[in-house]
Amino acid sequence: SSHADSTVHWCTPGVMIRCLTLASLCVWAAGEDTGKTELVKLVAELQQQARIQQERIAAYEALVQQRVQASAESRKLSDAVYVYHKPSIYEGEEQELGIERNYLPEEQLEYLMGHVWALLCGALVVFMQAGLAMIEAGNGRVKYVPHTLLKNTTIVTASCLGWWLFGWSFAHTGPYDSFGFKENKFAGREQFAGHTFVSFRKDGQIEPSDAMGRWFYSWAICGLATVIASTGVAERMNFAGAMIFSFLFSSFIHPIVVAWTWGKGFLANMNRTGYVDFAGSGIVFMAGGWAALVGCVISGTRQGRFDGMVGRQRILDWPRSFQPHSMPLVVLGTFILWFGWYGLACGSTLAMHDIEKGMLAAQVAMNTTIAAAGAGMLAFLLRFASCGKYDIGMFCNGILSGLVSIAAGCSTVESGSALAIGVIGGLMYTATSILLKYRTVDDPVDAFATYGVPGMWGVVAALLFEWGEGFSKVHGRNGFRCIAQPLGCLGEVDALGLDLAAANFSLIGVVILWVTVLSAIIFGVLKVSSCLMIPDESTGAPVDEAAPGERPQDGYKYEGVYGNSSI
């Protein structure tokens, strides 16, 4: 082999041409009287050797090409067998029906790291529920703290059951076509209630799948969207309403949004790029924020919230009985959400088995942090400039608006762009919060301003600040790698940016339409059924600032309908 390589190297056509040129020069210099016959003979011999070497090179190249083709065919056959044979955890066991195989070493590492990553990041996302509960409780009136905690706990548990029964199936199952996209482009119809998560072997043992880890991580995200959707009706939804809404939202409304996007539905395959929403600016937060706005409008204003207040007063002040009762809870909840956000954003890599995934997760974490800091600072300074007060609540919601804004593009923008995205998100949050209060929309935690509008902006920003070279080269969901063809990244003539724009604006339109219409139907039914009225307001009596239960210490007593703990 080494001898053949050496022959090819020294006897290439270029070398032989140089030799013939040198010999010709020798003939010309020698002249007719200095051995012309011998030199001509030498040139002829060199020409003959050149022809022989060219034939050998051609034969060698044909042999190499033949071996490459044979190797490719063998690899295709091996891949076909690899796909056909189902992997099994039972090493050394008799392969059932001849179609099982052991997990390969590289598969074991990939599955192990994937499951550890999903469980760790999923746990962080679940912990975000505590942050949402603290923020809603702290922003509300003290006497409704038990109600708020009961509502949020109900929503988390009901959303888990809804996701298990129906949501996972609609969102993340097939059947899929040969390209890995949903056949019907709309929703899946397999694995309801965890069916086929495990299978039973003929020998009586159980064969697991990788679906459980993915189910846990995706449920945590669905639960997050469901709680956000419920914050618009803070202090106005009773236990039955919370249970019904959260079950329906997590069973059908949000899973269909996921099916169209992360679940490989029509938005993922509508053109050459598909949408880009890496960590859920639109899929999670915009969907939850718009549902919260619908609930807020349908449930109506809390009694006495804007009574006797003109426009500027509504923007800058709260009635004494409606002021957030605990800033420590709001700040604690904000930092819990920020901490858990790294599970959502970095966990969206969906794997951690190679250096590229690790670096991508680090890129996501850096961009997420920068955007949050910029948005929070801007919102705080704008509030101070408008009213001369240090508004900690505005600071906290500004941080959250930055986190929401960067979620879609955190894997495909540079750090300077992340700061710009966060700052613009903080500005949009501030403007929306002012507008809602001016229009007497009673949103106690600014859910729509914090999640809905920044979520929309995040989907647009992922398009505008995408780090592909120019507007025609796109990275999309590929992170560091651009969307490429065999000859490299697609170039100027392909106008991939237009495809990405079409997909992302389509995502915004269809998600808002789907979520608002179905949420309006559910909240409308709950309103008619008196599920958007808590017991204390059922009589219609005005809220008395000095009434029992308004004192801070009374808000944490569980009396009457909230029974004392037996612990």
Coordinates of C-alpha atoms in Angstrom, one line a residue:
S1 CA 0.0 0.0 0.0
S2 CA 2.8 2.4 0.9
H3 CA 4.7 1.5 -2.2
A4 CA 1.6 2.2 -4.4
D5 CA 1.1 5.5 -2.7
S6 CA 4.7 6.4 -3.3
T7 CA 4.4 5.5 -7.0
V8 CA 1.4 7.6 -7.4
H9 CA 3.0 10.5 -5.6
W10 CA 6.2 10.6 -7.7
C11 CA 4.7 9.6 -11.0
T12 CA 1.9 12.1 -11.3
P13 CA 1.2 13.7 -14.7
G14 CA 2.6 17.0 -13.5
V15 CA 6.0 15.4 -12.6
M16 CA 6.2 13.6 -16.0
I17 CA 5.4 16.7 -17.9
R18 CA 8.2 18.5 -16.2
C19 CA 10.6 15.7 -17.1
L20 CA 9.6 15.8 -20.7
T21 CA 10.0 19.5 -20.8
L22 CA 13.5 19.2 -19.4
A23 CA 14.4 16.5 -21.9
S24 CA 13.2 18.7 -24.8
L25 CA 15.3 21.6 -23.6
C26 CA 18.3 19.3 -23.5
V27 CA 17.6 18.3 -27.2
W28 CA 17.3 21.9 -28.2
A29 CA 20.5 22.9 -26.4
A30 CA 22.5 20.0 -27.7
G31 CA 22.0 20.7 -31.3
E32 CA 22.2 18.4 -34.2
D33 CA 25.9 17.6 -33.8
T34 CA 25.9 16.5 -30.1
G35 CA 23.9 13.3 -29.8
K36 CA 20.6 14.2 -31.3
T37 CA 19.7 10.6 -32.0
E38 CA 20.3 9.4 -28.4
L39 CA 18.3 12.3 -26.9
V40 CA 15.4 11.7 -29.2
K41 CA 15.4 8.1 -28.2
L42 CA 15.5 9.1 -24.5
V43 CA 12.5 11.4 -25.0
A44 CA 10.6 8.6 -26.7
E45 CA 11.3 6.3 -23.7
L46 CA 10.1 8.9 -21.3
Q47 CA 6.9 9.4 -23.2
Q48 CA 6.3 5.6 -23.1
Q49 CA 6.9 5.6 -19.3
A50 CA 4.5 8.5 -18.9
R51 CA 1.8 6.6 -20.8
I52 CA 2.3 3.5 -18.6
Q53 CA 2.2 5.6 -15.4
Q54 CA -1.0 7.4 -16.5
E55 CA -2.6 4.0 -17.2
R56 CA -1.6 2.8 -13.7
I57 CA -2.9 6.0 -12.1
A58 CA -6.2 5.6 -13.9
A59 CA -6.5 2.0 -12.8
Y60 CA -5.6 2.9 -9.2
E61 CA -8.3 5.7 -9.1
A62 CA -10.9 3.3 -10.5
L63 CA -10.0 0.7 -7.8
V64 CA -10.3 3.4 -5.1
Q65 CA -13.6 4.5 -6.4
Q66 CA -14.9 1.0 -6.5
R67 CA -13.8 0.4 -2.9
V68 CA -15.5 3.6 -1.8
Q69 CA -18.8 2.6 -3.5
A70 CA -18.6 -0.8 -2.0
S71 CA -18.0 0.7 1.5
A72 CA -20.9 3.0 1.1
E73 CA -23.2 0.1 0.1
S74 CA -22.0 -1.9 3.0
R75 CA -22.6 1.0 5.3
K76 CA -26.1 1.4 4.0
L77 CA -26.8 -2.2 4.6
S78 CA -25.3 -2.0 8.1
D79 CA -27.5 1.1 8.8
A80 CA -30.6 -0.7 7.6
V81 CA -29.9 -3.7 9.9
Y82 CA -29.1 -1.2 12.7
V83 CA -32.4 0.5 12.3
Y84 CA -34.4 -2.7 11.8
H85 CA -33.0 -4.4 14.9
K86 CA -34.6 -3.0 18.1
P87 CA -32.1 -2.2 20.8
S88 CA -32.4 -4.0 24.1
I89 CA -31.1 -3.5 27.7
Y90 CA -30.8 -7.3 28.1
E91 CA -27.2 -7.8 27.2
G92 CA -26.2 -11.4 26.4
E93 CA -29.8 -12.6 26.4
E94 CA -31.2 -14.5 23.5
Q95 CA -32.3 -11.9 20.9
E96 CA -36.1 -12.2 20.8
L97 CA -37.4 -13.2 17.4
G98 CA -34.0 -12.3 15.9
I99 CA -34.8 -8.6 15.6
E100 CA -33.2 -7.3 18.8
R101 CA -29.6 -6.2 19.4
N102 CA -27.6 -4.8 22.3
Y103 CA -27.2 -1.1 22.7
L104 CA -23.9 0.0 21.2
P105 CA -21.3 1.7 23.5
E106 CA -21.8 5.1 21.9
E107 CA -25.6 4.6 22.2
Q108 CA -25.3 3.9 25.9
L109 CA -23.3 7.0 26.5
E110 CA -25.7 9.1 24.4
Y111 CA -28.8 7.8 26.1
L112 CA -27.3 8.0 29.5
M113 CA -26.2 11.6 29.1
G114 CA -29.5 12.5 27.4
H115 CA -31.6 11.1 30.3
V116 CA -29.4 12.8 33.0
W117 CA -29.7 16.1 31.1
A118 CA -33.5 15.8 30.7
L119 CA -34.1 14.9 34.3
L120 CA -31.8 17.7 35.7
C121 CA -33.2 20.4 33.4
G122 CA -36.8 19.1 33.9
A123 CA -36.4 19.4 37.6
L124 CA -35.2 23.0 37.3
V125 CA -38.3 23.8 35.1
V126 CA -40.6 22.2 37.7
F127 CA -38.9 24.4 40.4
M128 CA -40.0 27.4 38.4
Q129 CA -43.5 26.7 39.5
A130 CA -42.5 27.8 43.0
G131 CA -41.3 31.1 41.5
L132 CA -44.6 31.7 39.8
A133 CA -46.5 31.0 42.9
M134 CA -44.3 33.4 45.0
I135 CA -44.7 36.2 42.4
E136 CA -48.5 35.8 42.2
A137 CA -48.9 35.6 45.9
G138 CA -46.6 38.5 46.6
N139 CA -48.3 40.8 44.0
G140 CA -51.8 40.0 45.3
R141 CA -53.7 41.0 48.4
V142 CA -52.7 39.3 51.5
K143 CA -56.1 37.7 52.3
Y144 CA -55.9 35.8 49.0
V145 CA -52.6 34.1 49.6
P146 CA -54.1 30.8 50.6
H147 CA -56.3 30.9 47.5
T148 CA -53.4 31.7 45.2
L149 CA -51.3 28.8 46.6
L150 CA -54.2 26.4 46.2
K151 CA -54.9 27.6 42.6
N152 CA -51.3 27.1 41.5
T153 CA -50.9 23.7 43.2
T154 CA -54.1 22.6 41.6
I155 CA -52.9 23.7 38.1
V156 CA -49.6 21.9 38.4
T157 CA -51.2 18.6 39.4
A158 CA -54.1 18.9 36.9
S159 CA -51.8 19.8 34.1
C160 CA -49.7 16.7 34.8
L161 CA -52.7 14.4 34.4
G162 CA -53.8 16.2 31.3
W163 CA -50.4 15.9 29.7
W164 CA -50.2 12.2 30.6
L165 CA -53.6 11.3 29.3
F166 CA -53.7 13.4 26.1
G167 CA -51.1 16.1 25.8
W168 CA -48.0 14.0 25.2
S169 CA -49.7 12.0 22.5
F170 CA -50.9 15.1 20.6
A171 CA -47.6 16.9 20.9
H172 CA -44.8 14.4 20.5
T173 CA -45.9 11.3 18.9
G174 CA -46.5 10.1 15.3
P175 CA -47.1 8.6 12.9
Y176 CA -44.2 10.3 11.2
D177 CA -43.2 10.3 7.5
S178 CA -39.8 9.2 6.2
F179 CA -38.4 12.7 6.8
G180 CA -39.4 12.7 10.5
F181 CA -42.3 15.0 10.3
K182 CA -45.9 14.3 11.4
E183 CA -47.9 12.7 8.6
N184 CA -51.0 14.7 9.2
K185 CA -49.1 17.9 10.0
F186 CA -51.5 18.6 12.9
A187 CA -51.2 16.3 15.9
G188 CA -50.0 12.8 17.0
R189 CA -52.3 10.0 17.9
E190 CA -50.1 7.4 19.7
Q191 CA -49.0 6.6 23.3
F192 CA -52.1 8.0 25.1
A193 CA -51.8 7.7 28.9
G194 CA -48.2 6.4 28.5
H195 CA -49.2 3.5 26.4
T196 CA -46.1 1.7 24.9
F197 CA -43.7 3.7 27.1
V198 CA -42.6 0.2 28.1
S199 CA -43.1 -3.1 26.3
F200 CA -43.4 -6.7 27.6
R201 CA -41.0 -9.3 26.3
K202 CA -42.0 -12.9 25.6
D203 CA -39.8 -14.0 28.5
G204 CA -41.9 -11.9 30.9
Q205 CA -39.4 -9.1 31.4
I206 CA -40.0 -5.4 30.6
E207 CA -38.2 -3.4 27.9
P208 CA -38.1 0.4 28.6
S209 CA -37.9 3.2 26.0
D210 CA -36.5 6.7 26.1
A211 CA -39.9 8.2 26.1
M212 CA -40.2 8.7 29.9
G213 CA -37.3 11.2 30.2
R214 CA -38.7 13.2 27.3
W215 CA -42.2 13.1 28.7
F216 CA -41.0 14.5 32.1
Y217 CA -39.1 17.4 30.5
S218 CA -41.9 18.3 28.1
W219 CA -44.5 18.1 30.9
A220 CA -42.5 20.5 33.0
I221 CA -42.7 23.0 30.2
C222 CA -46.4 22.5 29.5
G223 CA -47.1 23.0 33.2
L224 CA -45.2 26.3 33.1
A225 CA -47.3 27.5 30.2
T226 CA -50.5 26.5 31.9
V227 CA -49.7 28.4 35.1
I228 CA -48.8 31.5 33.2
A229 CA -52.1 31.3 31.4
S230 CA -53.9 31.2 34.7
T231 CA -52.2 34.3 36.2
G232 CA -54.4 36.7 34.3
V233 CA -57.3 35.7 36.5
A234 CA -55.4 35.9 39.8
E235 CA -57.8 36.3 42.7
R236 CA -60.8 35.6 40.4
M237 CA -60.8 31.8 39.8
N238 CA -62.0 29.2 42.3
F239 CA -60.7 25.7 42.7
A240 CA -63.1 24.1 40.2
G241 CA -62.3 26.7 37.6
A242 CA -58.5 26.2 38.1
M243 CA -58.9 22.4 37.8
I244 CA -61.0 22.5 34.6
F245 CA -59.0 25.2 32.8
S246 CA -55.6 23.7 33.6
F247 CA -56.7 20.2 32.5
L248 CA -58.1 21.4 29.2
F249 CA -55.2 23.7 28.5
S250 CA -52.6 21.0 29.1
S251 CA -54.6 18.3 27.4
F252 CA -55.3 20.0 24.1
I253 CA -54.7 23.7 23.7
H254 CA -50.9 23.9 24.4
P255 CA -50.1 20.4 23.2
I256 CA -51.4 21.3 19.7
V257 CA -49.1 24.3 19.7
V258 CA -46.2 22.0 20.6
A259 CA -47.3 19.5 17.9
W260 CA -47.1 22.1 15.2
T261 CA -43.6 23.2 16.2
W262 CA -41.3 21.1 18.5
G263 CA -43.4 18.0 17.6
K264 CA -42.5 18.3 13.9
G265 CA -45.8 19.5 12.6
F266 CA -46.5 21.9 9.7
L267 CA -44.6 24.9 11.1
A268 CA -41.5 22.8 11.3
N269 CA -41.8 21.7 7.6
M270 CA -43.6 24.6 5.9
N271 CA -40.5 25.6 3.9
R272 CA -36.8 25.1 3.7
T273 CA -36.0 26.6 7.1
G274 CA -39.1 26.1 9.2
Y275 CA -39.6 28.2 12.3
V276 CA -37.0 29.0 14.9
D277 CA -38.1 29.2 18.6
F278 CA -35.3 27.5 20.6
A279 CA -36.6 27.8 24.1
G280 CA -40.2 28.8 23.8
S281 CA -40.7 32.6 23.4
G282 CA -43.7 31.9 21.3
I283 CA -44.5 28.3 22.0
V284 CA -44.6 28.7 25.8
F285 CA -44.7 32.3 26.9
M286 CA -46.6 34.0 24.1
A287 CA -49.2 31.2 24.2
G288 CA -49.5 31.5 28.0
G289 CA -49.5 35.3 28.0
W290 CA -52.3 35.6 25.4
A291 CA -54.4 33.1 27.3
A292 CA -53.8 35.1 30.4
L293 CA -55.0 38.3 28.7
V294 CA -58.2 36.5 27.5
G295 CA -58.9 35.3 31.0
C296 CA -58.2 38.7 32.5
V297 CA -60.6 40.5 30.1
I298 CA -63.4 37.9 30.5
S299 CA -63.2 37.7 34.3
G300 CA -63.4 41.4 34.6
T301 CA -61.8 43.9 36.9
R302 CA -61.5 43.1 40.6
Q303 CA -64.1 45.1 42.6
G304 CA -62.7 48.6 43.5
R305 CA -59.4 48.2 41.6
F306 CA -59.7 51.4 39.4
D307 CA -62.6 53.2 41.2
G308 CA -62.2 56.9 41.2
M309 CA -58.9 56.9 39.4
V310 CA -58.0 58.9 36.3
G311 CA -55.6 57.8 33.6
R312 CA -52.3 58.9 35.2
Q313 CA -53.3 57.6 38.6
R314 CA -54.1 54.2 37.1
I315 CA -50.6 54.1 35.6
L316 CA -48.6 55.2 38.5
D317 CA -50.5 54.2 41.7
W318 CA -52.4 51.4 43.3
P319 CA -55.3 51.8 45.8
R320 CA -54.0 51.0 49.2
S321 CA -55.9 47.7 49.4
F322 CA -54.6 46.5 46.1
Q323 CA -50.9 47.1 46.6
P324 CA -48.6 44.1 46.3
H325 CA -48.5 42.8 49.9
S326 CA -45.0 41.2 49.9
M327 CA -42.0 42.4 47.8
P328 CA -39.8 39.8 49.3
L329 CA -42.0 37.1 47.8
V330 CA -41.9 38.8 44.4
V331 CA -38.1 39.1 44.5
L332 CA -37.7 35.5 45.7
G333 CA -40.0 34.3 43.0
T334 CA -38.1 36.2 40.3
F335 CA -34.8 34.7 41.3
I336 CA -36.3 31.2 41.4
L337 CA -37.7 31.7 37.9
W338 CA -34.3 33.1 36.7
F339 CA -32.5 30.1 38.2
G340 CA -34.9 27.6 36.7
W341 CA -34.8 29.3 33.4
Y342 CA -31.4 27.7 32.7
G343 CA -33.1 24.4 32.8
L344 CA -35.6 25.5 30.2
A345 CA -33.1 27.3 27.9
C346 CA -30.0 25.2 28.2
G347 CA -32.1 22.0 28.4
S348 CA -33.6 22.8 25.0
T349 CA -30.4 21.4 23.5
L350 CA -32.1 18.1 24.3
A351 CA -28.7 16.3 24.7
M352 CA -25.3 16.7 26.3
H353 CA -23.2 14.0 24.8
D354 CA -20.6 15.9 22.8
I355 CA -18.6 19.1 22.9
E356 CA -20.8 21.0 20.5
K357 CA -23.9 20.5 22.7
G358 CA -21.9 21.6 25.7
M359 CA -20.7 24.8 24.0
L360 CA -24.2 25.5 22.7
A361 CA -25.6 25.2 26.2
A362 CA -23.0 27.7 27.4
Q363 CA -23.8 30.1 24.6
V364 CA -27.5 29.9 25.5
A365 CA -26.8 30.5 29.2
M366 CA -24.6 33.6 28.5
N367 CA -27.2 35.1 26.1
T368 CA -30.0 34.4 28.6
T369 CA -28.2 36.2 31.4
I370 CA -27.2 39.2 29.4
A371 CA -30.8 39.8 28.0
A372 CA -32.3 39.5 31.5
A373 CA -29.9 42.0 33.0
G374 CA -30.4 44.5 30.2
A375 CA -34.2 44.3 30.3
G376 CA -34.5 44.5 34.0
M377 CA -32.3 47.6 34.3
L378 CA -34.1 49.4 31.5
A379 CA -37.6 48.8 33.0
F380 CA -36.4 49.9 36.4
L381 CA -34.8 53.1 35.0
L382 CA -37.9 54.0 32.9
R383 CA -40.1 53.6 35.9
F384 CA -37.8 55.8 38.0
A385 CA -37.7 58.4 35.3
S386 CA -41.5 58.5 35.0
C387 CA -42.5 58.7 38.7
G388 CA -39.3 59.1 40.7
K389 CA -39.8 55.9 42.6
Y390 CA -37.7 52.7 43.0
D391 CA -40.2 50.2 41.7
I392 CA -38.9 46.7 42.6
G393 CA -41.9 45.0 41.0
M394 CA -41.2 46.7 37.7
F395 CA -37.5 45.7 38.0
C396 CA -38.5 42.0 38.6
N397 CA -40.9 41.9 35.7
G398 CA -38.4 43.6 33.5
I399 CA -35.9 40.8 34.2
L400 CA -38.6 38.2 33.3
S401 CA -39.5 40.1 30.1
G402 CA -35.8 39.9 29.0
L403 CA -35.7 36.1 29.7
V404 CA -38.9 35.7 27.6
S405 CA -37.5 37.8 24.8
I406 CA -34.3 36.0 24.3
A407 CA -35.7 32.5 24.6
A408 CA -36.5 32.0 20.9
G409 CA -33.1 33.1 19.6
C410 CA -30.7 32.4 22.5
S411 CA -28.9 29.7 20.5
T412 CA -28.5 31.7 17.2
V413 CA -27.5 35.2 18.2
E414 CA -24.3 36.8 19.5
S415 CA -24.1 38.4 23.0
G416 CA -24.4 42.0 21.8
S417 CA -27.6 41.0 20.0
A418 CA -28.8 39.3 23.1
L419 CA -28.5 42.6 25.0
A420 CA -30.4 44.5 22.3
I421 CA -33.1 41.9 22.3
G422 CA -33.5 42.1 26.1
V423 CA -33.5 45.9 26.2
I424 CA -36.2 46.1 23.5
G425 CA -38.2 43.4 25.4
G426 CA -38.0 45.5 28.6
L427 CA -39.2 48.5 26.7
M428 CA -42.1 46.6 25.3
Y429 CA -43.0 45.3 28.7
T430 CA -43.0 48.8 30.2
A431 CA -45.2 50.2 27.4
T432 CA -47.7 47.3 27.5
S433 CA -48.0 47.5 31.3
I434 CA -48.8 51.2 31.1
L435 CA -51.3 50.7 28.3
L436 CA -53.2 47.9 30.1
K437 CA -53.5 50.0 33.2
Y438 CA -54.6 53.0 31.2
R439 CA -57.3 50.8 29.6
T440 CA -58.4 49.5 33.1
V441 CA -57.4 45.9 32.3
D442 CA -56.8 44.3 35.7
D443 CA -53.8 42.1 35.3
P444 CA -52.4 41.7 38.9
V445 CA -49.0 40.2 37.9
D446 CA -48.7 41.9 34.5
A447 CA -48.8 38.5 32.8
F448 CA -49.6 39.7 29.3
A449 CA -47.0 42.5 29.5
T450 CA -44.4 40.2 30.9
Y451 CA -44.9 37.1 28.8
G452 CA -47.3 37.7 25.9
V453 CA -45.8 40.8 24.2
P454 CA -42.1 39.9 24.9
G455 CA -42.9 36.4 23.6
M456 CA -44.0 37.8 20.3
W457 CA -41.0 40.1 20.2
G458 CA -38.7 37.1 20.9
V459 CA -40.0 35.2 17.9
V460 CA -39.4 38.3 15.6
A461 CA -36.0 39.0 17.2
A462 CA -34.9 35.4 16.5
L463 CA -35.4 36.3 12.8
L464 CA -33.9 39.8 12.8
F465 CA -30.8 39.1 14.9
E466 CA -30.1 35.6 13.5
W467 CA -26.3 35.2 13.2
G468 CA -26.3 33.7 9.7
E469 CA -24.2 35.8 7.3
G470 CA -26.5 38.4 5.8
F471 CA -30.2 37.9 5.6
S472 CA -30.0 35.0 3.2
K473 CA -28.0 32.5 5.2
V474 CA -29.8 31.0 8.1
H475 CA -28.9 28.7 11.0
G476 CA -32.4 28.1 12.3
R477 CA -32.6 25.2 14.7
N478 CA -29.0 24.1 13.9
G479 CA -27.2 26.3 16.4
F480 CA -23.7 26.9 15.3
R481 CA -24.2 25.2 12.0
C482 CA -26.0 26.9 9.1
I483 CA -28.7 25.2 7.1
A484 CA -26.5 23.6 4.4
Q485 CA -26.6 21.6 1.2
P486 CA -23.8 19.2 0.1
L487 CA -21.8 22.1 -1.3
G488 CA -22.0 24.2 1.8
C489 CA -24.2 26.9 3.3
L490 CA -26.9 28.1 1.0
G491 CA -26.0 31.5 -0.4
E492 CA -27.4 34.9 -1.5
V493 CA -29.6 33.6 -4.3
D494 CA -31.6 31.3 -2.0
A495 CA -33.1 34.0 0.2
L496 CA -33.5 31.7 3.2
G497 CA -34.3 34.7 5.4
L498 CA -37.6 35.1 3.7
D499 CA -38.5 31.4 4.4
L500 CA -37.6 32.0 8.1
A501 CA -39.6 35.2 8.2
A502 CA -42.6 33.4 6.7
A503 CA -42.4 30.5 9.2
N504 CA -41.9 32.7 12.3
F505 CA -44.7 35.2 11.5
S506 CA -46.9 32.2 10.7
L507 CA -46.1 30.8 14.2
I508 CA -47.1 34.1 15.8
G509 CA -50.4 34.3 13.9
V510 CA -51.6 30.7 14.2
V511 CA -50.6 30.3 17.9
I512 CA -52.3 33.6 18.9
L513 CA -55.5 32.6 17.0
W514 CA -55.6 29.1 18.4
V515 CA -54.9 30.0 22.0
T516 CA -57.2 33.0 22.2
V517 CA -60.2 31.4 20.6
L518 CA -60.1 28.2 22.6
S519 CA -59.2 30.0 25.9
A520 CA -62.1 32.5 25.3
I521 CA -64.5 29.5 25.0
I522 CA -63.2 27.9 28.2
F523 CA -63.1 31.1 30.2
G524 CA -66.6 32.1 28.9
V525 CA -68.1 28.8 30.1
L526 CA -66.3 29.2 33.5
K527 CA -67.7 32.7 33.8
V528 CA -71.2 31.5 33.1
S529 CA -70.7 28.7 35.6
S530 CA -69.5 31.1 38.3
C531 CA -66.1 29.5 38.4
L532 CA -64.4 32.9 37.9
M533 CA -65.6 34.2 41.3
I534 CA -64.0 33.3 44.6
P535 CA -66.1 32.9 47.7
D536 CA -65.2 36.2 49.3
E537 CA -66.5 38.2 46.3
S538 CA -69.6 36.1 45.6
T539 CA -71.9 38.4 47.6
G540 CA -70.8 41.5 45.6
A541 CA -69.9 43.4 48.8
P542 CA -67.2 46.0 48.5
V543 CA -63.7 45.2 49.8
D544 CA -63.0 46.9 53.2
E545 CA -59.4 47.8 53.7
A546 CA -59.7 47.1 57.4
A547 CA -61.7 43.9 57.1
P548 CA -60.5 40.8 59.0
G549 CA -58.0 38.9 56.8
E550 CA -56.5 42.1 55.3
R551 CA -53.7 42.1 57.9
P552 CA -50.4 40.5 56.8
Q553 CA -50.4 37.9 59.5
D554 CA -54.0 36.9 58.7
G555 CA -53.2 36.1 55.1
Y556 CA -51.3 33.0 56.1
K557 CA -54.0 31.5 58.3
Y558 CA -56.0 28.7 56.7
E559 CA -59.4 29.2 58.1
G560 CA -62.9 28.5 56.9
V561 CA -62.8 26.9 53.4
Y562 CA -59.1 26.4 53.7
G563 CA -58.8 23.8 56.5
N564 CA -55.9 24.0 59.0
S565 CA -53.1 21.6 58.3
S566 CA -53.1 18.3 60.1
I567 CA -49.3 18.2 60.3

